Tab-separated table of C-alpha atoms in Angstrom:
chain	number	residue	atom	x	y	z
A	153	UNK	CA	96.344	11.687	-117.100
A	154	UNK	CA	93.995	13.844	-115.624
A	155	UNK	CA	92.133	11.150	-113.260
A	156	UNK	CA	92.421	8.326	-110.985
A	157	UNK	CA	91.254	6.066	-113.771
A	158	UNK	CA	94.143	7.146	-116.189
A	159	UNK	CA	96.549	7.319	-113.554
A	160	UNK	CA	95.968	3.416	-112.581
A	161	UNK	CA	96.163	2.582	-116.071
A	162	UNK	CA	99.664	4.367	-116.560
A	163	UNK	CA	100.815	2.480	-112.790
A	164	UNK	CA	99.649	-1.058	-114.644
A	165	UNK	CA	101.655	-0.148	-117.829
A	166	UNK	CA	104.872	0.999	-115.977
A	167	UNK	CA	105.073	-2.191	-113.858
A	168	UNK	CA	104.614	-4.089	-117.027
A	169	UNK	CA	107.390	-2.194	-118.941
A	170	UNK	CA	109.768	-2.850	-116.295
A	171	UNK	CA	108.728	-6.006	-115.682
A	172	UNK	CA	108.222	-5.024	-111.626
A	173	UNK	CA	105.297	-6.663	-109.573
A	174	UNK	CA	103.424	-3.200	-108.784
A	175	UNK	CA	104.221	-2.351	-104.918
A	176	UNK	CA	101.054	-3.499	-102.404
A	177	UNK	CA	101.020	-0.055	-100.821
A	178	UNK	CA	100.802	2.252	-103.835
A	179	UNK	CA	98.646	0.024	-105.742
A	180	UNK	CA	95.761	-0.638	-102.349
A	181	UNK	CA	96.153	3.551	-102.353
A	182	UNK	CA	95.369	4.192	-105.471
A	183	UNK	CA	92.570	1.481	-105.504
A	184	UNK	CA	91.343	3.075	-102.552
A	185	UNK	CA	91.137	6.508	-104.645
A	186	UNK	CA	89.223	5.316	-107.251
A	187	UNK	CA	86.721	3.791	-105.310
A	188	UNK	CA	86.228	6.692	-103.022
A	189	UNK	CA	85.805	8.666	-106.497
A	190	UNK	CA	83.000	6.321	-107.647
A	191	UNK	CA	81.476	6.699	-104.557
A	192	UNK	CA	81.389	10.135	-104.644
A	193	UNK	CA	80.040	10.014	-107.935
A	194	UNK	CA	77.168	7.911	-107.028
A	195	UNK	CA	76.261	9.745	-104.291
A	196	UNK	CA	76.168	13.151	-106.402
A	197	UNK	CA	79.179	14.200	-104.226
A	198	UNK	CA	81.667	16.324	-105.687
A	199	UNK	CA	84.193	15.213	-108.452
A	200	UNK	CA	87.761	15.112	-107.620
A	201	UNK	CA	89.660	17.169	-109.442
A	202	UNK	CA	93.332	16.433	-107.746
A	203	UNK	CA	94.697	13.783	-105.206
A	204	UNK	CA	96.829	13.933	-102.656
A	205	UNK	CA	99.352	10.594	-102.634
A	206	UNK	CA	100.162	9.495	-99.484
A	207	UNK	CA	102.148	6.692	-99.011
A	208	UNK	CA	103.895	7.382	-95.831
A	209	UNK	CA	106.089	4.598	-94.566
A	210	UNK	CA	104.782	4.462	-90.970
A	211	UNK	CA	100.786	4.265	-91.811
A	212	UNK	CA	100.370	0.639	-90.553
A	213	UNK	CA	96.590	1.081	-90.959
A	214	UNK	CA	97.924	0.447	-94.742
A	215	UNK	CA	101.070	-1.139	-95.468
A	216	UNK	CA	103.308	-3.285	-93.524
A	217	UNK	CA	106.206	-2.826	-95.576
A	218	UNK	CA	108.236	0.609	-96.690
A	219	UNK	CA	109.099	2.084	-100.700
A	220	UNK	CA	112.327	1.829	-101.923
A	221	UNK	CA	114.308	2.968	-104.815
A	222	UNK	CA	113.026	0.752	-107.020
A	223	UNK	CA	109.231	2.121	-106.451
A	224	UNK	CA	110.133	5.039	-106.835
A	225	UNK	CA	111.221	4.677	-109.898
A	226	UNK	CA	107.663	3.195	-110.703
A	227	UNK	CA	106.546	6.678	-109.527
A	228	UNK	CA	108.207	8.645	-111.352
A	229	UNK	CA	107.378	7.184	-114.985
A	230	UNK	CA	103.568	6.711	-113.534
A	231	UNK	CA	103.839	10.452	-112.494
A	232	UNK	CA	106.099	12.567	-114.680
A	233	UNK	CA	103.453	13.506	-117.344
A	234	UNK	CA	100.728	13.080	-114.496
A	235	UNK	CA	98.059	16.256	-114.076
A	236	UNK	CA	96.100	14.373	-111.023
A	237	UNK	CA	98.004	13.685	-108.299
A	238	UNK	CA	99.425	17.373	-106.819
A	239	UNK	CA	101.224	16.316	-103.391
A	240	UNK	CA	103.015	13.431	-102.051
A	241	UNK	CA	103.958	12.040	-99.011
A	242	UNK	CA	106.885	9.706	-98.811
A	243	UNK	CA	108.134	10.581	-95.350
A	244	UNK	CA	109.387	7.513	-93.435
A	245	UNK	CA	110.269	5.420	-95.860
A	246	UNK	CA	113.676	3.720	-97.279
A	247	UNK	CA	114.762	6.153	-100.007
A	248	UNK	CA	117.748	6.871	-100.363
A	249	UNK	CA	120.263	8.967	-103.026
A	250	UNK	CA	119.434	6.870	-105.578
A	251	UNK	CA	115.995	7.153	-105.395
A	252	UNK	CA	116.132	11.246	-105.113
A	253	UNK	CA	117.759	11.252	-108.034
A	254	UNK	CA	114.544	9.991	-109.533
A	255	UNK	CA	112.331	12.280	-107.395
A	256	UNK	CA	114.645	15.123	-109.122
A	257	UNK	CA	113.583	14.659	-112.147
A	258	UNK	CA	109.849	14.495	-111.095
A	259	UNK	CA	110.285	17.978	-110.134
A	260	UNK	CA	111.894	18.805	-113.718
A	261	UNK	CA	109.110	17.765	-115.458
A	262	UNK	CA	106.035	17.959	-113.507
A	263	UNK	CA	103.343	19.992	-114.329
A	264	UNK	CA	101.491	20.181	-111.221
A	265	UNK	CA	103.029	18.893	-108.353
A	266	UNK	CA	103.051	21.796	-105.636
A	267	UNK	CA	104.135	19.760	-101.789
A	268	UNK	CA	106.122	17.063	-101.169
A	269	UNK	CA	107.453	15.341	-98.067
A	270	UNK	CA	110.487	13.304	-98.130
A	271	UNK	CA	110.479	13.444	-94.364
A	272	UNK	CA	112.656	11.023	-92.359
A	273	UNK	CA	114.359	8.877	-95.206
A	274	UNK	CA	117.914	8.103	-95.548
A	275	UNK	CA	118.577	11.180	-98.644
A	276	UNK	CA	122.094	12.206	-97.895
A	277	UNK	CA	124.501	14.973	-99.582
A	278	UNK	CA	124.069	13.510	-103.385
A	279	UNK	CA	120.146	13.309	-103.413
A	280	UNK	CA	119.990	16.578	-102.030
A	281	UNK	CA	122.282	18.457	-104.611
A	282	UNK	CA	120.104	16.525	-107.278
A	283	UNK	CA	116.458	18.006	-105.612
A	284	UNK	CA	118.086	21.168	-105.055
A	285	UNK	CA	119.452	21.628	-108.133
A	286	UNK	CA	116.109	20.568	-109.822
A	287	UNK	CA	114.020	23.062	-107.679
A	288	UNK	CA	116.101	25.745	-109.575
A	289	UNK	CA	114.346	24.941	-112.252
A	290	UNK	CA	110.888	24.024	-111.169
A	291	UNK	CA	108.096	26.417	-111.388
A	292	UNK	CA	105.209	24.295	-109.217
A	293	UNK	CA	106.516	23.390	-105.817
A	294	UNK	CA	105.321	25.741	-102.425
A	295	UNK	CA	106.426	23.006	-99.602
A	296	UNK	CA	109.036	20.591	-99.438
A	297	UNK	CA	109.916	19.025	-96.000
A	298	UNK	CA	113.343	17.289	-96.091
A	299	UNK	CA	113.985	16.956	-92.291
A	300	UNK	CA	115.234	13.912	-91.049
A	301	UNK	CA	117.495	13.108	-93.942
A	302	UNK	CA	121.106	13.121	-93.094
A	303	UNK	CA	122.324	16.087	-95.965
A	304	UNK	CA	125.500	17.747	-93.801
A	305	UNK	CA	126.460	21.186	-94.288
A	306	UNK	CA	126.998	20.746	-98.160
A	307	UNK	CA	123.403	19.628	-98.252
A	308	UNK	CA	122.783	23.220	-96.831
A	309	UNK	CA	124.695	25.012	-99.435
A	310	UNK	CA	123.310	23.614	-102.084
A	311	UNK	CA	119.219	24.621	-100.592
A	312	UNK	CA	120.818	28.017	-99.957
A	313	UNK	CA	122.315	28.401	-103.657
A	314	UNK	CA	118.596	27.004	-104.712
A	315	UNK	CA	116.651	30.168	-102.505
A	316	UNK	CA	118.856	32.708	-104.764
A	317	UNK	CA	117.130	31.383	-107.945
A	318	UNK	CA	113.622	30.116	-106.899
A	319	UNK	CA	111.419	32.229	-105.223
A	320	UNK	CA	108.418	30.351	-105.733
A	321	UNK	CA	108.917	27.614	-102.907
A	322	UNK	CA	107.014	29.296	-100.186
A	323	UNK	CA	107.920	26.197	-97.344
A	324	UNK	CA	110.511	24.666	-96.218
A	325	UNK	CA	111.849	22.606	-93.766
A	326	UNK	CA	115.199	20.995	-93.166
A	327	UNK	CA	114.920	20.536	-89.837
A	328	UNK	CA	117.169	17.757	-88.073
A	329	UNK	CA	119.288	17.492	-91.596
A	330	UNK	CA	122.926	17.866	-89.958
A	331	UNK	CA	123.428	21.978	-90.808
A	332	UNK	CA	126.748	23.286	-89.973
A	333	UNK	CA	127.624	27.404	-89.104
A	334	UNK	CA	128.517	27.914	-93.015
A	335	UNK	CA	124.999	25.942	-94.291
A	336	UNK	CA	122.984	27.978	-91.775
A	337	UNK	CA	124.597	31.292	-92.461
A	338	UNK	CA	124.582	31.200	-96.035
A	339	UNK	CA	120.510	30.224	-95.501
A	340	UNK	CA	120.515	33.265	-93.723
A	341	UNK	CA	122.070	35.556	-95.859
A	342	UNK	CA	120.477	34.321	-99.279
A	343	UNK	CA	117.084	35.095	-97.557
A	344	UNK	CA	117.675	38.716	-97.346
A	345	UNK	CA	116.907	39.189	-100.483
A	346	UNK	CA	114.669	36.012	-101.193
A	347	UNK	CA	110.828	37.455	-101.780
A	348	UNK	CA	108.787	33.946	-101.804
A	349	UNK	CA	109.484	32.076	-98.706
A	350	UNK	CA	106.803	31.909	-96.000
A	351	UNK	CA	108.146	29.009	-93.575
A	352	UNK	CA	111.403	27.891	-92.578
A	353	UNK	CA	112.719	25.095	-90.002
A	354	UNK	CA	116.396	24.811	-89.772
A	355	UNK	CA	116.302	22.988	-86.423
A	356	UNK	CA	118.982	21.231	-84.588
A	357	UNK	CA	122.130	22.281	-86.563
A	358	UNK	CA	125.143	20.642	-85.587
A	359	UNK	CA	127.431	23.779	-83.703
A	360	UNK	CA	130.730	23.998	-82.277
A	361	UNK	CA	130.834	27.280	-81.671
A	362	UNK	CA	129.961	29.721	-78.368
A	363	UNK	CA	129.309	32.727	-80.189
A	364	UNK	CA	125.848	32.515	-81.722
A	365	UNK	CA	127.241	33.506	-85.095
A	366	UNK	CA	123.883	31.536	-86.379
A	367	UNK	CA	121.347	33.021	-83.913
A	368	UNK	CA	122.935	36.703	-85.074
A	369	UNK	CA	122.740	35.591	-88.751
A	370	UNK	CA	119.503	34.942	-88.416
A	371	UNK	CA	118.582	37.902	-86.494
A	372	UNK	CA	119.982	40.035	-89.156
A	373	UNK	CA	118.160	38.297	-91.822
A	374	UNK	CA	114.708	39.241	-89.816
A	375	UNK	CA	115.259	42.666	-89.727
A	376	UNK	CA	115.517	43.287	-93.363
A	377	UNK	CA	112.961	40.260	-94.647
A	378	UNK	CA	109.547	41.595	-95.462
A	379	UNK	CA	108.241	38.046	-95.924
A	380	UNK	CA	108.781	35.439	-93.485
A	381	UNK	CA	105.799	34.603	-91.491
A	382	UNK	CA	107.427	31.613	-89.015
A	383	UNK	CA	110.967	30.386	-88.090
A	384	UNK	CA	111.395	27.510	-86.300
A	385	UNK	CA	114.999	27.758	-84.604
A	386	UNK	CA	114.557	24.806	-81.941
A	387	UNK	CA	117.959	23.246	-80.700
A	388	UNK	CA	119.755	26.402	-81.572
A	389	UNK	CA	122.040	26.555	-78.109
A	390	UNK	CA	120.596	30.241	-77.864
A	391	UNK	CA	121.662	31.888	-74.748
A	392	UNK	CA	120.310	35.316	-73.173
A	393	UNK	CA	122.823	36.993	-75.862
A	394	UNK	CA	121.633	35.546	-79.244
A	395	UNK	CA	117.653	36.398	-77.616
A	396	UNK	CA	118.678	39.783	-77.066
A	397	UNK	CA	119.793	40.117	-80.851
A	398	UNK	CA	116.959	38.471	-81.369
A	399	UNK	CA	114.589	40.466	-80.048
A	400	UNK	CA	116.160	43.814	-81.023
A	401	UNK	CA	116.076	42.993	-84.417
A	402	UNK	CA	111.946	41.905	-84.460
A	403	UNK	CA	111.296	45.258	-82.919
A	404	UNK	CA	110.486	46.797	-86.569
A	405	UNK	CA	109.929	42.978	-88.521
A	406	UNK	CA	105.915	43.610	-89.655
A	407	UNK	CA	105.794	40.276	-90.938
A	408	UNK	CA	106.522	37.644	-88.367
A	409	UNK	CA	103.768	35.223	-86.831
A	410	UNK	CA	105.160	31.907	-85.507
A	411	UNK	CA	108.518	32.167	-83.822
A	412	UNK	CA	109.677	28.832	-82.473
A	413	UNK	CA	112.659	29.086	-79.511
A	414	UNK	CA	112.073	25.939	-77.932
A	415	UNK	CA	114.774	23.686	-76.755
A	416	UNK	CA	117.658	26.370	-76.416
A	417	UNK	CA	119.306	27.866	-72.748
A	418	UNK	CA	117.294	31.153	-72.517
A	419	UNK	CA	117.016	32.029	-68.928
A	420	UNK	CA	115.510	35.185	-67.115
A	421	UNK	CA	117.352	37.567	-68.792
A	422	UNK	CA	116.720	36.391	-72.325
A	423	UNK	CA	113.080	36.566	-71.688
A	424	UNK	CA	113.040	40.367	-70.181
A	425	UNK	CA	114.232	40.857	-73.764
A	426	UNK	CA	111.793	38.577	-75.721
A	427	UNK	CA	109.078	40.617	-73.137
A	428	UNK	CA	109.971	43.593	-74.547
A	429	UNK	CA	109.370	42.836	-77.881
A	430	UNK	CA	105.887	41.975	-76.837
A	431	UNK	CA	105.503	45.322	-75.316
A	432	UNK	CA	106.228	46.884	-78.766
A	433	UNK	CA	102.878	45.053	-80.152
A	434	UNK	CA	104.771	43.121	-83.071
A	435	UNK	CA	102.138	41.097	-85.464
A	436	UNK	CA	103.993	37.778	-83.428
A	437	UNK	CA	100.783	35.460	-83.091
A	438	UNK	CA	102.790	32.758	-81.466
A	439	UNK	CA	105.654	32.493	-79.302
A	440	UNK	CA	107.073	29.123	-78.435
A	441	UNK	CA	109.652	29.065	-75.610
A	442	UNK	CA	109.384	25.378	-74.553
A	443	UNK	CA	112.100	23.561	-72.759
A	444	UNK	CA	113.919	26.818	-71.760
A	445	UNK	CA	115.351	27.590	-68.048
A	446	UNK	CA	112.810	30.937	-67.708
A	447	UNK	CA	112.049	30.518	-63.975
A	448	UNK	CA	109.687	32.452	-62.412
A	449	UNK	CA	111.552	35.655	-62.961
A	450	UNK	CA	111.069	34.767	-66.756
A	451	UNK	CA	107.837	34.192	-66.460
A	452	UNK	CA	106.817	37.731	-64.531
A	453	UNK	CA	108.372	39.491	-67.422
A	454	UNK	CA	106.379	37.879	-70.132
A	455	UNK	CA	102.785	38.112	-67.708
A	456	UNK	CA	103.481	41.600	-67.194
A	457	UNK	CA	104.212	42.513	-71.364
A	458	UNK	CA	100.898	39.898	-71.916
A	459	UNK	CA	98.509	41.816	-69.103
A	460	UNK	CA	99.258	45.497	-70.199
A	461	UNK	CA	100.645	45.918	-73.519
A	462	UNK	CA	100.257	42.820	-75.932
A	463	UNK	CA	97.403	42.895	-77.633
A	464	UNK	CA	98.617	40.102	-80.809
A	465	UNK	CA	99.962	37.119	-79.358
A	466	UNK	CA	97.592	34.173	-79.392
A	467	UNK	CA	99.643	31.300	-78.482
A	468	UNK	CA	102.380	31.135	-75.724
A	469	UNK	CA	104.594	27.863	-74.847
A	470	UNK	CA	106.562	27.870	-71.263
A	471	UNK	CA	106.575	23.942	-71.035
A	472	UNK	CA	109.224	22.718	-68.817
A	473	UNK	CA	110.755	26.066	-67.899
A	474	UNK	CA	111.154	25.100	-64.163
A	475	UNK	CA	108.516	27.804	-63.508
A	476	UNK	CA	106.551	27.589	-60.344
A	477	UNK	CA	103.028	29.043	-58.581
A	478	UNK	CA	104.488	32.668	-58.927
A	479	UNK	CA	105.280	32.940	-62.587
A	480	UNK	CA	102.727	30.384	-63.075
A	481	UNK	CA	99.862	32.180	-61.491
A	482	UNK	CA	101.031	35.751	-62.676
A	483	UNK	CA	100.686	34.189	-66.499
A	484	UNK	CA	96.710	33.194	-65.529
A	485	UNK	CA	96.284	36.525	-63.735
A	486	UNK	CA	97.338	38.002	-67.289
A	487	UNK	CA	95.013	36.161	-69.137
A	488	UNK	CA	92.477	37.947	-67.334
A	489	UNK	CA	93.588	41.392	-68.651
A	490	UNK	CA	94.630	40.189	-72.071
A	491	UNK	CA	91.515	38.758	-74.737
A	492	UNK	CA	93.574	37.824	-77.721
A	493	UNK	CA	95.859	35.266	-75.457
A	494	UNK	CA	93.916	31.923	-76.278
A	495	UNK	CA	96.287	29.369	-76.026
A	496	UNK	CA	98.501	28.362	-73.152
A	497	UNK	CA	100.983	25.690	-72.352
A	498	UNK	CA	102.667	24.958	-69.521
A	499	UNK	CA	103.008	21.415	-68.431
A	500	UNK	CA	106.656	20.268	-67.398
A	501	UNK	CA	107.011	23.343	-64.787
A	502	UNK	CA	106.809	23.214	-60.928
A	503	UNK	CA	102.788	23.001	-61.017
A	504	UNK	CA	102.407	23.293	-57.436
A	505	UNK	CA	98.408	23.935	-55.718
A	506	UNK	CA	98.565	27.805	-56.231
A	507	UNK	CA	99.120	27.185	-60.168
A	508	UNK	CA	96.790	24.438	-60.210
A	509	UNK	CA	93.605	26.655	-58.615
A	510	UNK	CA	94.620	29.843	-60.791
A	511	UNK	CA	94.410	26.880	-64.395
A	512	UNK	CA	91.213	25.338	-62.851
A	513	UNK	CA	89.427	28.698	-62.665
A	514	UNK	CA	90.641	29.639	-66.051
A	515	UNK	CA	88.909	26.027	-67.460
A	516	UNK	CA	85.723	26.525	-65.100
A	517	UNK	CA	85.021	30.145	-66.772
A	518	UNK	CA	86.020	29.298	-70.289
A	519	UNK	CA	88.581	31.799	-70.551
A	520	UNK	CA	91.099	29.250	-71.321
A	521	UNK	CA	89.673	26.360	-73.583
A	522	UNK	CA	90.322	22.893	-72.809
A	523	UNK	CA	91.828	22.126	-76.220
A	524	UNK	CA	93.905	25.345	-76.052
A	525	UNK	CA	96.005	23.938	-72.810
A	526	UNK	CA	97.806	21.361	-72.047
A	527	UNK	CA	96.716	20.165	-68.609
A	528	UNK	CA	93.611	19.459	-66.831
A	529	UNK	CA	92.719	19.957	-63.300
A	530	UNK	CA	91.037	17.322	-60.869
A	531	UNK	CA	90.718	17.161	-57.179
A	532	UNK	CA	91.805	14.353	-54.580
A	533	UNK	CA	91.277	14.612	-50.926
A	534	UNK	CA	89.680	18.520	-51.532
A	535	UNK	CA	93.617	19.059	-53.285
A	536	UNK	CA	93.541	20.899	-57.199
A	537	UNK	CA	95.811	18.658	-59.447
A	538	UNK	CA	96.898	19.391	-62.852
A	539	UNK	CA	97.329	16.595	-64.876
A	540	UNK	CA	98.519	16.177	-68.646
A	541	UNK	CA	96.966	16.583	-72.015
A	542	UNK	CA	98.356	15.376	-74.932
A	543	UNK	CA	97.841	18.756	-76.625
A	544	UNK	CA	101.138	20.518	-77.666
A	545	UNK	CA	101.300	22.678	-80.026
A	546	UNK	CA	102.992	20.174	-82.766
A	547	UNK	CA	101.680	17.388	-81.943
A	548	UNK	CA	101.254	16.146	-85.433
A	549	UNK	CA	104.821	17.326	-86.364
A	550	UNK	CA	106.831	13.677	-86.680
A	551	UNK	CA	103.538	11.827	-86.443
A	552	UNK	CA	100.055	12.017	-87.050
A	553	UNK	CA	96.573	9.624	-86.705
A	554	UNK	CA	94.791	8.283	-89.735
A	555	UNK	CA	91.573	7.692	-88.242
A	556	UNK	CA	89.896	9.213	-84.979
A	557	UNK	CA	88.620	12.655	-84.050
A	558	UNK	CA	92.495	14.278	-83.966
A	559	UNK	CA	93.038	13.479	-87.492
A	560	UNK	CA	94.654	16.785	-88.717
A	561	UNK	CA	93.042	18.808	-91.612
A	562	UNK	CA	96.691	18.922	-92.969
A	563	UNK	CA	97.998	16.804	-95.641
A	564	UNK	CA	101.718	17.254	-95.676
């Protein structure tokens, strides 16, 4: 099956072997596929050599109703010995163990299939073991996003005991999925020697613990990986002691781009560490400290590494950091000084008139982008407001548009 046309015939012939009425959604998506590809062949417009399935339960521009088990069961037999279709989204739907199993042995046997998003279903500690255990063996996938789905600690263990055998899965989120300490430390220690993976999100693990064992883990791991290009460790309950670690151990990392701290306790003294990381001129592109307790004094530490030494970082996030016209307006002044600093984020803080002029000028000049912040300026009575964009930096992370001008180039 190596086009729409073959694949529609296989859908038909499945349903009628299992004597199931074929599922509205898949079936108006894959109708929709091969009419865009005679379209495109009528118009001399390039052939399509691959789709991308998406049948993501919360697109209500399509489907009114979420998969189930039972369809995807229907998918796999339609799929398994399928060369067209090369990524799916499922994310948001009603699959459970039951249907992972199925989506398991997808992953045995396909031959192409290289993302796939189970995002936000209800796959618990069986359907994991079953997808981990068949990602052992596959030699296809790069990105599989499994947060939302409730795996526990075991679920962990078994991902981790998949990274010692496959090094071929270059993304990978689990995000939101439950972790305990053991599940996150075993993640940790597995990638020290893991060569393939790119991208990891192990957000929001459920600790009991004061001691940062996790964040120190993890800190560990960084020093020694040579291939990680972004963590995401949001909802980590980092303090100023596992930022220090942190820190100290990205002084030498040569790899790392995108590193997410968002949604932890780092104060001031956390972030005189994190600014002296900058100072070292690290390849870190983008530095997300979001919903944080930086202050001011947090903020002067990071403007002062940004305006004199940095010369990498791209995109910095100090939303909601209960930072006011000081640190505010010493992070514009740096922009001023620093050229590679595009992007900028900063609504949630004290954003009092001081901040608001310092943004404005920034906007009027061009030095800061519109689409690169997330506020806007206006006046009222001869007064400089700053008002709200809906521009964060993952916007598109839980939920994204199908139709409009913010449509994201991503598919997964």
């Amino acid at each position: 099956m190596t086009d729409i046309h073959e694949t529609l015939k296989r859908f038909s012939a499945v349903c009628q072997e299992e004597n199931a009425h074929p599922p509205k959604y898949v079936q108006k998506v894959l109708d929709k596929e091969k009419n865009d590809c005679i379209e495109a062949e009528q118009n001399g417009g390039d052939f399509h050599e691959s789709m991308h399935l998406s049948l993501a339960g919360n697109n209500h521009l399509m489907t009114d109703s979420r998969l189930n088990d039972q369809d995807v069961v229907l998918l796999y037999k339609t799929l398994s010995n399928n060369l067209y279709v090369v990524s799916i989204d499922l994310r948001y739907n009603n699959i459970t163990d039951q249907g992972a199993s199925w989506i398991a042995k997808l992953l045995e046997e396909t031959a192409v299939l290289r993302e796939l998003n189970l995002m936000c279903n209800d796959i618990e500690e069986k359907g994991t073991k079953e997808i981990a255990k068949a990602l052992e063996r596959n030699e296809t996938m790069v990105s599989l996003r499994m947060n939302g789905n409730k795996m526990g600690n075991k679920g962990g263990m078994y991902f981790a005991q998949m990274l010692q055998v496959n090094e071929l899965l270059e993304h990978l989120d689990l995000g939101d999925t439950d972790q305990g300490t053991e599940s996150i430390i075993a993640i940790a220690t597995v990638l020290t020697q893991n060569r393939g993976l790119r991208s990891l999100n192990v957000n929001r693990p459920l600790l009991y613990s004061q001691q940062e064992e996790t964040t120190v883990h993890m800190a560990n791991m960084l020093k020694i990986n040579p291939c990680l290009r972004e963590i995401h460790l949001e909802k980590y309950d980092m303090r100023d002691f596992g930022a220090t670690r942190l820190a100290e151990c990205l002084m030498n990392n040569n790899t790392l781009s995108y590193l997410n701290l968002s949604c932890n306790r780092i104060t001031r003294d956390g972030a005189k560490e994190l600014a002296k990381l900058l100072k070292q001129n690290t390849p870190l592109q983008v530095l997300d400290l979001g919903y944080n307790r930086l202050e001011d004094d947090g903020a002067l530490y990071l403007a002062e590494a940004l305006g004199t030494y940095n010369t990498f970082l791209n995109t910095l996030v100090v939303s909601s950091n209960n930072i006011a016209s000081k640190g505010l307006c010493a992070i514009a002044d740096s922009m001023k000084m620093n050229s590679t600093l595009q992007c900028v984020y900063i609504w949630g803080n004290n954003l009092e008139e001081p901040a608001a002029i310092a943004f404005a000028a920034l906007l009027k000049t061009l030095r800061l982008e519109p689409h690169n912040t997330d506020v806007q300026p206006y006046e009222v009575d001869g007064k400089t407001i700053l008002s709200e964009l809906s521009h964060q930096i993952r916007r598109h992370y839980y939920w994204k548009p199908f139709y409009g001008s913010d449509v994201p180039d991503i598919k997964i």
